[in-house]
mmCIF file of C-alpha atoms in Angstrom:
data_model
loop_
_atom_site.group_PDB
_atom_site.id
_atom_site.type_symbol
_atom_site.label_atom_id
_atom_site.label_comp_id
_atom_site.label_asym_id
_atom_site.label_seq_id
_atom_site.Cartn_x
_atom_site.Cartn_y
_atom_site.Cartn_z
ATOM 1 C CA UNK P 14 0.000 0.000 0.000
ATOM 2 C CA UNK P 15 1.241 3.725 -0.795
ATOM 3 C CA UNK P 16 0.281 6.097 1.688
ATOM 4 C CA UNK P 17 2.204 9.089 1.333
ATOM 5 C CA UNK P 18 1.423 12.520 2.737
ATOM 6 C CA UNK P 19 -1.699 12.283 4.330
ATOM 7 C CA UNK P 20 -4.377 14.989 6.482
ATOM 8 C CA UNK P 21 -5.967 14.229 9.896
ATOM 9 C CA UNK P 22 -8.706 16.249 11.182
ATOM 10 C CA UNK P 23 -9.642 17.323 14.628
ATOM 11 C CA UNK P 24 -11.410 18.983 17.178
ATOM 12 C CA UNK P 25 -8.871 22.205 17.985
ATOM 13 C CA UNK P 26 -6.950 22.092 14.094
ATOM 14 C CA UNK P 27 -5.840 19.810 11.260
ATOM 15 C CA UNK P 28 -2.680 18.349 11.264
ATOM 16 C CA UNK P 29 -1.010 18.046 7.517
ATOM 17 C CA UNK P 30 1.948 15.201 7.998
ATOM 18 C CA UNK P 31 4.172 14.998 4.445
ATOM 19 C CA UNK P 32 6.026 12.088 3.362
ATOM 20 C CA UNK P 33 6.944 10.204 0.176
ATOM 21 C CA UNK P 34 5.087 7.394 -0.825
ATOM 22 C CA UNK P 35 6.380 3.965 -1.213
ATOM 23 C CA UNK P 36 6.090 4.239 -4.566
ATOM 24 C CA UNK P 37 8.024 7.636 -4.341
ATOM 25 C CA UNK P 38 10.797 6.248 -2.250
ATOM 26 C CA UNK P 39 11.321 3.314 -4.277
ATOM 27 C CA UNK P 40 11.585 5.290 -7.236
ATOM 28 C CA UNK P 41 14.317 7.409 -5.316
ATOM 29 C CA UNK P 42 15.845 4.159 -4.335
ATOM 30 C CA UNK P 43 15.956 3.860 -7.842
ATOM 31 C CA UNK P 44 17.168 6.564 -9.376
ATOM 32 C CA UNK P 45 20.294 6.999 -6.785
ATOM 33 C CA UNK P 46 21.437 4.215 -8.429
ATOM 34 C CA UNK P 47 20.991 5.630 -12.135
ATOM 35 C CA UNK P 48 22.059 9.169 -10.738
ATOM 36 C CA UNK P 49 25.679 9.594 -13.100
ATOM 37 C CA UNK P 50 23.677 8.093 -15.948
ATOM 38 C CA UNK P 51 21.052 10.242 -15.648
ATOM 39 C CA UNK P 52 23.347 13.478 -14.790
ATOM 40 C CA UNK P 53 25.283 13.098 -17.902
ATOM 41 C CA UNK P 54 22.165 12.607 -19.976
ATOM 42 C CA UNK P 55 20.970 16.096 -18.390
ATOM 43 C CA UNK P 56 24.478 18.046 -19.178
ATOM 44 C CA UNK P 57 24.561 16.129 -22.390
ATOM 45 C CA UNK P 58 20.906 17.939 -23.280
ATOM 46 C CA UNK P 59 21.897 21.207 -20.885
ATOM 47 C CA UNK P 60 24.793 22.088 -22.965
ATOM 48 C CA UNK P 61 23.716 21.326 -26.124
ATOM 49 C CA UNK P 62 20.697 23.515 -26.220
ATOM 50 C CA UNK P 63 22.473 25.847 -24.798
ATOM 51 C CA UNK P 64 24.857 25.914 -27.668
ATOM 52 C CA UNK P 65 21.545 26.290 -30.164
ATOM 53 C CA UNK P 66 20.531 29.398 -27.879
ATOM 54 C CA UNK P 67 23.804 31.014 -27.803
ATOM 55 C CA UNK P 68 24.129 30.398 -31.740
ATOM 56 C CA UNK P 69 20.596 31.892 -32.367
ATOM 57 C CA UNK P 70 21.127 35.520 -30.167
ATOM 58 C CA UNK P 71 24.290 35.645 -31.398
ATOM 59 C CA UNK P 72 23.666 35.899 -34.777
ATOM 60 C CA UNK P 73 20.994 38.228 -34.275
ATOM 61 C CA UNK P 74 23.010 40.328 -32.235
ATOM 62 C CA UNK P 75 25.772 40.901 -34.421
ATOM 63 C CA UNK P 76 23.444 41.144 -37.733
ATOM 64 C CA UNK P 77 22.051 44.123 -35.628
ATOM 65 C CA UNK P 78 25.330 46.322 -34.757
ATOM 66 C CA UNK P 79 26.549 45.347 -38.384
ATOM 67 C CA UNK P 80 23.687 45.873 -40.065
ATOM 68 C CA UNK P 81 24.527 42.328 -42.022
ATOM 69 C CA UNK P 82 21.825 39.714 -43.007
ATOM 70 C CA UNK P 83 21.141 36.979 -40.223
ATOM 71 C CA UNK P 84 21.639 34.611 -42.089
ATOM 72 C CA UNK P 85 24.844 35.538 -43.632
ATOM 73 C CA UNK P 86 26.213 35.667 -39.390
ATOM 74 C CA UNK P 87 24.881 32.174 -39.026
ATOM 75 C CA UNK P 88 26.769 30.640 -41.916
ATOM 76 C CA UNK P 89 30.278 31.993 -39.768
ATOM 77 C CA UNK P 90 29.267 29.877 -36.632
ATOM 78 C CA UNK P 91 29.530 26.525 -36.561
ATOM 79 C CA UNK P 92 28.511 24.254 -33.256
ATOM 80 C CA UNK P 93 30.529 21.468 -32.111
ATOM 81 C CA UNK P 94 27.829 19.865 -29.352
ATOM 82 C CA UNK P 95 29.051 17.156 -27.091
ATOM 83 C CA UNK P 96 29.245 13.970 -27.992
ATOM 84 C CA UNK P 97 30.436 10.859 -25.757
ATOM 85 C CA UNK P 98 31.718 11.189 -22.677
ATOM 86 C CA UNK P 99 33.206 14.658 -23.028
ATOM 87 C CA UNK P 100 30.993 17.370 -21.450
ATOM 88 C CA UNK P 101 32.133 19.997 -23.537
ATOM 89 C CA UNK P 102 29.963 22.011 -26.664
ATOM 90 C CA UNK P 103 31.752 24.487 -28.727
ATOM 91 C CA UNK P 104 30.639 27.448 -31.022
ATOM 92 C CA UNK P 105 33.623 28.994 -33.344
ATOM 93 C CA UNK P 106 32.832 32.447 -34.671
ATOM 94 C CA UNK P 107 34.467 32.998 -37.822
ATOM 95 C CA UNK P 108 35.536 37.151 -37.992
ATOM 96 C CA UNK P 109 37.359 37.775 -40.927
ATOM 97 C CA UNK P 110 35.802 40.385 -42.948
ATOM 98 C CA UNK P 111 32.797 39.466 -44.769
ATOM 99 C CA UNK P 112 31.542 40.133 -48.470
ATOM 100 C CA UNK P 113 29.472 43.352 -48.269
ATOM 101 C CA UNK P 114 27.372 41.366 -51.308
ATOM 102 C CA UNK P 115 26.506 39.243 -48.375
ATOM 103 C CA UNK P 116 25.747 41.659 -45.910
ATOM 104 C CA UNK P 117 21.838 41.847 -48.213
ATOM 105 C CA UNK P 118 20.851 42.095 -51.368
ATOM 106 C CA UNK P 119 22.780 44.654 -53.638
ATOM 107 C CA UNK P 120 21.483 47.680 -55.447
ATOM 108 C CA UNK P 121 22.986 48.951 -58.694
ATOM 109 C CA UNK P 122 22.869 52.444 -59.555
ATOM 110 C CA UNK P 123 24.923 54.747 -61.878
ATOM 111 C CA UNK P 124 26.847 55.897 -59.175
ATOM 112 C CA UNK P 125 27.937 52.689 -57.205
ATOM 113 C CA UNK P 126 26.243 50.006 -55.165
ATOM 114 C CA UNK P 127 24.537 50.368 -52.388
ATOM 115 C CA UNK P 128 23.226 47.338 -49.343
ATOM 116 C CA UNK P 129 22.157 47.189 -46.064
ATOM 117 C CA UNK P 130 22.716 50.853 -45.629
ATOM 118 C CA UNK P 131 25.904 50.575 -46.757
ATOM 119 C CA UNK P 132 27.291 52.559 -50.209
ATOM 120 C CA UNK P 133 30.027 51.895 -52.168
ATOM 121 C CA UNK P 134 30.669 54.873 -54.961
ATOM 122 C CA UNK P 135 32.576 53.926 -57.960
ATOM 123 C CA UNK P 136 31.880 50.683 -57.472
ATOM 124 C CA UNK P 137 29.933 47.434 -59.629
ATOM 125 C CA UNK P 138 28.153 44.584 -58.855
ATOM 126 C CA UNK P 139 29.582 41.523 -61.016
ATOM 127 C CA UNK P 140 30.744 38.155 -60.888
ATOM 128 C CA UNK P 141 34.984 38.873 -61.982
ATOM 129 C CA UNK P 142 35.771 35.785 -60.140
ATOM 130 C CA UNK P 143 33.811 32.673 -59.099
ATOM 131 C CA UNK P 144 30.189 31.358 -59.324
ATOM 132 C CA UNK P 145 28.775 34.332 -57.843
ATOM 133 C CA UNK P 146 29.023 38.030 -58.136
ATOM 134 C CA UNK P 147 30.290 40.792 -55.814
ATOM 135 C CA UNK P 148 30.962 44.164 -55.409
ATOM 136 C CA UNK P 149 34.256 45.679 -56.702
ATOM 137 C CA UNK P 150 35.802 48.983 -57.409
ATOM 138 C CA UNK P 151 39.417 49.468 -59.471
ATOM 139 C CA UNK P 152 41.736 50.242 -57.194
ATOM 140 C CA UNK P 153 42.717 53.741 -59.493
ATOM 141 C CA UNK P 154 39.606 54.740 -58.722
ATOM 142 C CA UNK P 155 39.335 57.970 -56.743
ATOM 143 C CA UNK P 156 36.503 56.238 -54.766
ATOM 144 C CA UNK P 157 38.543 53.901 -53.723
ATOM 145 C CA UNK P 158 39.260 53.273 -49.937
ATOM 146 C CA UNK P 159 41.112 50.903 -48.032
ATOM 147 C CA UNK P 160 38.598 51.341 -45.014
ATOM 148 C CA UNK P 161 35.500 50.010 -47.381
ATOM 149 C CA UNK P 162 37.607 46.784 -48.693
ATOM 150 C CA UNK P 163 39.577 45.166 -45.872
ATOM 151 C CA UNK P 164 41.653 42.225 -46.053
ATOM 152 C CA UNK P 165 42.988 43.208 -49.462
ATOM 153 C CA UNK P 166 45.867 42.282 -51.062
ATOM 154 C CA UNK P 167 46.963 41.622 -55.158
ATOM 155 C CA UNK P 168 46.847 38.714 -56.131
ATOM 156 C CA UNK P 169 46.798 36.816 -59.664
ATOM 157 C CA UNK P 170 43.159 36.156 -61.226
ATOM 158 C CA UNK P 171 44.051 32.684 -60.707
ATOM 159 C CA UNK P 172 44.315 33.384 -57.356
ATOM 160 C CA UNK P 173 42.450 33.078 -54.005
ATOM 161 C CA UNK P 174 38.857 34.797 -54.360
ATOM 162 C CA UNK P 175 39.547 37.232 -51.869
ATOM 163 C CA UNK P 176 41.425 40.336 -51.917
ATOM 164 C CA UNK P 177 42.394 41.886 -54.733
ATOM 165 C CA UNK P 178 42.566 40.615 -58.314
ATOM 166 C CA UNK P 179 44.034 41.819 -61.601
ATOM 167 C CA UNK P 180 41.778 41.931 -64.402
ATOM 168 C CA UNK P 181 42.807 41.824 -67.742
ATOM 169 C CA UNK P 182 46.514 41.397 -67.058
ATOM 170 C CA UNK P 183 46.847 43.611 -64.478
ATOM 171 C CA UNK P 184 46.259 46.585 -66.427
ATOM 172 C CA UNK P 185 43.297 47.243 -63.894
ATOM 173 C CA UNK P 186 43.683 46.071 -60.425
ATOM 174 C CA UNK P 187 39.963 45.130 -58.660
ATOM 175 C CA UNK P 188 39.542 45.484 -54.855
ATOM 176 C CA UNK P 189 36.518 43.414 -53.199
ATOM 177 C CA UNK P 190 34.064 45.683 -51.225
ATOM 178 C CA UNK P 191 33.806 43.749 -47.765
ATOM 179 C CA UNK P 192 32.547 44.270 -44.174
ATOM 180 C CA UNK P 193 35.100 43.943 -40.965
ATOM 181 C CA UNK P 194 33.878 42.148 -37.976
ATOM 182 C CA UNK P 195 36.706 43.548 -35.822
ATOM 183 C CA UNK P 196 34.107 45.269 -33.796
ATOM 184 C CA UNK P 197 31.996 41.895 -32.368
ATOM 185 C CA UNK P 198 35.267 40.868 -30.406
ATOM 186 C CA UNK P 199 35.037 42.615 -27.468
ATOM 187 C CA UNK P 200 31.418 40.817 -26.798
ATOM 188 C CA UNK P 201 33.006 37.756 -26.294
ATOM 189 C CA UNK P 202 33.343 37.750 -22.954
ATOM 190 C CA UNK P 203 29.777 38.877 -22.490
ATOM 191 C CA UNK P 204 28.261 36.090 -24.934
ATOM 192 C CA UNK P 205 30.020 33.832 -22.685
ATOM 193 C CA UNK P 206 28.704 35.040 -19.172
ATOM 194 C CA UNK P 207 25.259 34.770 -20.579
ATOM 195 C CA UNK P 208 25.863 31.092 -22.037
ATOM 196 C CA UNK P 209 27.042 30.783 -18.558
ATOM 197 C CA UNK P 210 23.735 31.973 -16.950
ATOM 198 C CA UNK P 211 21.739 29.900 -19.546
ATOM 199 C CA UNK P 212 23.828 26.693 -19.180
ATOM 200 C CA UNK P 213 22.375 26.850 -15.083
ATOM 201 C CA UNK P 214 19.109 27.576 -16.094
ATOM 202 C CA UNK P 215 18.825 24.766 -18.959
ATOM 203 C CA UNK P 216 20.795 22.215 -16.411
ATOM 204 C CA UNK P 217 18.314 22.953 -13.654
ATOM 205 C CA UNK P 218 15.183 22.293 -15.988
ATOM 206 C CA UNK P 219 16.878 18.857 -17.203
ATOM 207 C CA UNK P 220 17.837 17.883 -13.760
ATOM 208 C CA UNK P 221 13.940 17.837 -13.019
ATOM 209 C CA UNK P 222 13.259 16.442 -16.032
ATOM 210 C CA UNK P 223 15.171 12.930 -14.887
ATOM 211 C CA UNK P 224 13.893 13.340 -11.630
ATOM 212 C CA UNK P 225 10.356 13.321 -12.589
ATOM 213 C CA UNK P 226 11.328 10.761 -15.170
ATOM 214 C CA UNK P 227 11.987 8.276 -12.431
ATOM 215 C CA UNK P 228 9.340 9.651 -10.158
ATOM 216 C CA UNK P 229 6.470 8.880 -12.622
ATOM 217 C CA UNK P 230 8.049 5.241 -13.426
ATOM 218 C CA UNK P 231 10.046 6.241 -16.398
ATOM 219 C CA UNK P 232 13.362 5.249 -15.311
ATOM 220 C CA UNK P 233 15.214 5.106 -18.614
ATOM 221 C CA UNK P 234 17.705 8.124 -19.400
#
């Protein structure tokens, strides 16, 4: 028989006594014994959504202060989650400069390009070099600035797609308009305090999770 907590009333008062079940304690019996099993199931789950959630605000976040396309952040994180026995999840942030043609969609005018609030005068939107196009500007151009088109450098056309690149023989010189991501470093250390916070909220919810698991008869992790 289970009795549990249980209520007796009397004359003067009511007198509420509160004890686990034999049901309950077995259960507990139970899951003591399961209790590193079902602990490394919880981190397992704890870290790796928390890993999702710091991917998902992070993105947003920096898309924000750069003014650059969500999902053009997302595609420089990549998660690493836990697997086996390791209790670790990674996310790696990728900040070299970006391709302003990735930033949003690009604008052609007579005077330059424009995208996400961002113009580039003197400059075209054209695939020079690869499957897909981008912005450029010749480097003789007096719109030309190093600031606007970071990471440059000359290279060959049969070169890297980055950087610089000399069109028809290097009579004309091409610099690619891109974006610098310099700036999101100092958030770091932020980002991480409020994975932190997250990871003890998420382990906290999937500590109760096994516990009620095991409480309600479910005691597989």
């Amino acid at each position: 028989m289970s009795v549990g907590s249980f209520s007796e009333s009397k004359r003067n008062g009511g007198m509420l006594t509160i004890q686990p079940s034999t049901a309950h304690l077995q259960a507990m019996a139970e899951f003591a014994k399961q209790v590193p099993k079902a602990a490394a199931a919880a981190q397992r789950r704890a870290i790796n959504k928390t890993l999702n959630w710091l991917r998902t605000h992070t993105s947003r976040a920096v898309a924000r202060q750069e003014r650059i396309a969500v999902g053009a952040v997302r595609q420089r994180l990549r998660s690493y989650p836990v697997t086996g026995s390791a209790m670790r999840g990674k996310l790696w942030f990728g900040i070299n400069p970006l391709e302003a043609s990735r930033t949003g969609r690009p604008r052609q005018s007579g005077t330059g390009v424009s995208v996400a609030g961002r113009r580039y005068r003197g400059a075209f939107h054209k695939r020079v070099y690869g499957a897909n196009a981008d912005i450029w500007i010749r480097t003789a151009s007096k719109h030309f600035s190093a600031g606007d088109y970071p990471d440059s450098r000359v290279t060959a056309r049969r070169g890297g797609s980055s950087g610089w690149i000399a069109e028809n023989d290097s009579r004309f010189p091409l610099a690619k308009a891109k974006v610098s991501l310099e700036d999101v470093r100092p958030h770091f250390e932020t980002w991480v305090r409020r994975a932190d916070e997250r990871l003890l909220e998420v382990l906290k919810q999937e500590f109760n999770y096994e516990l009620h698991k095991y409480l309600k008869g479910g005691g597989r992790v």
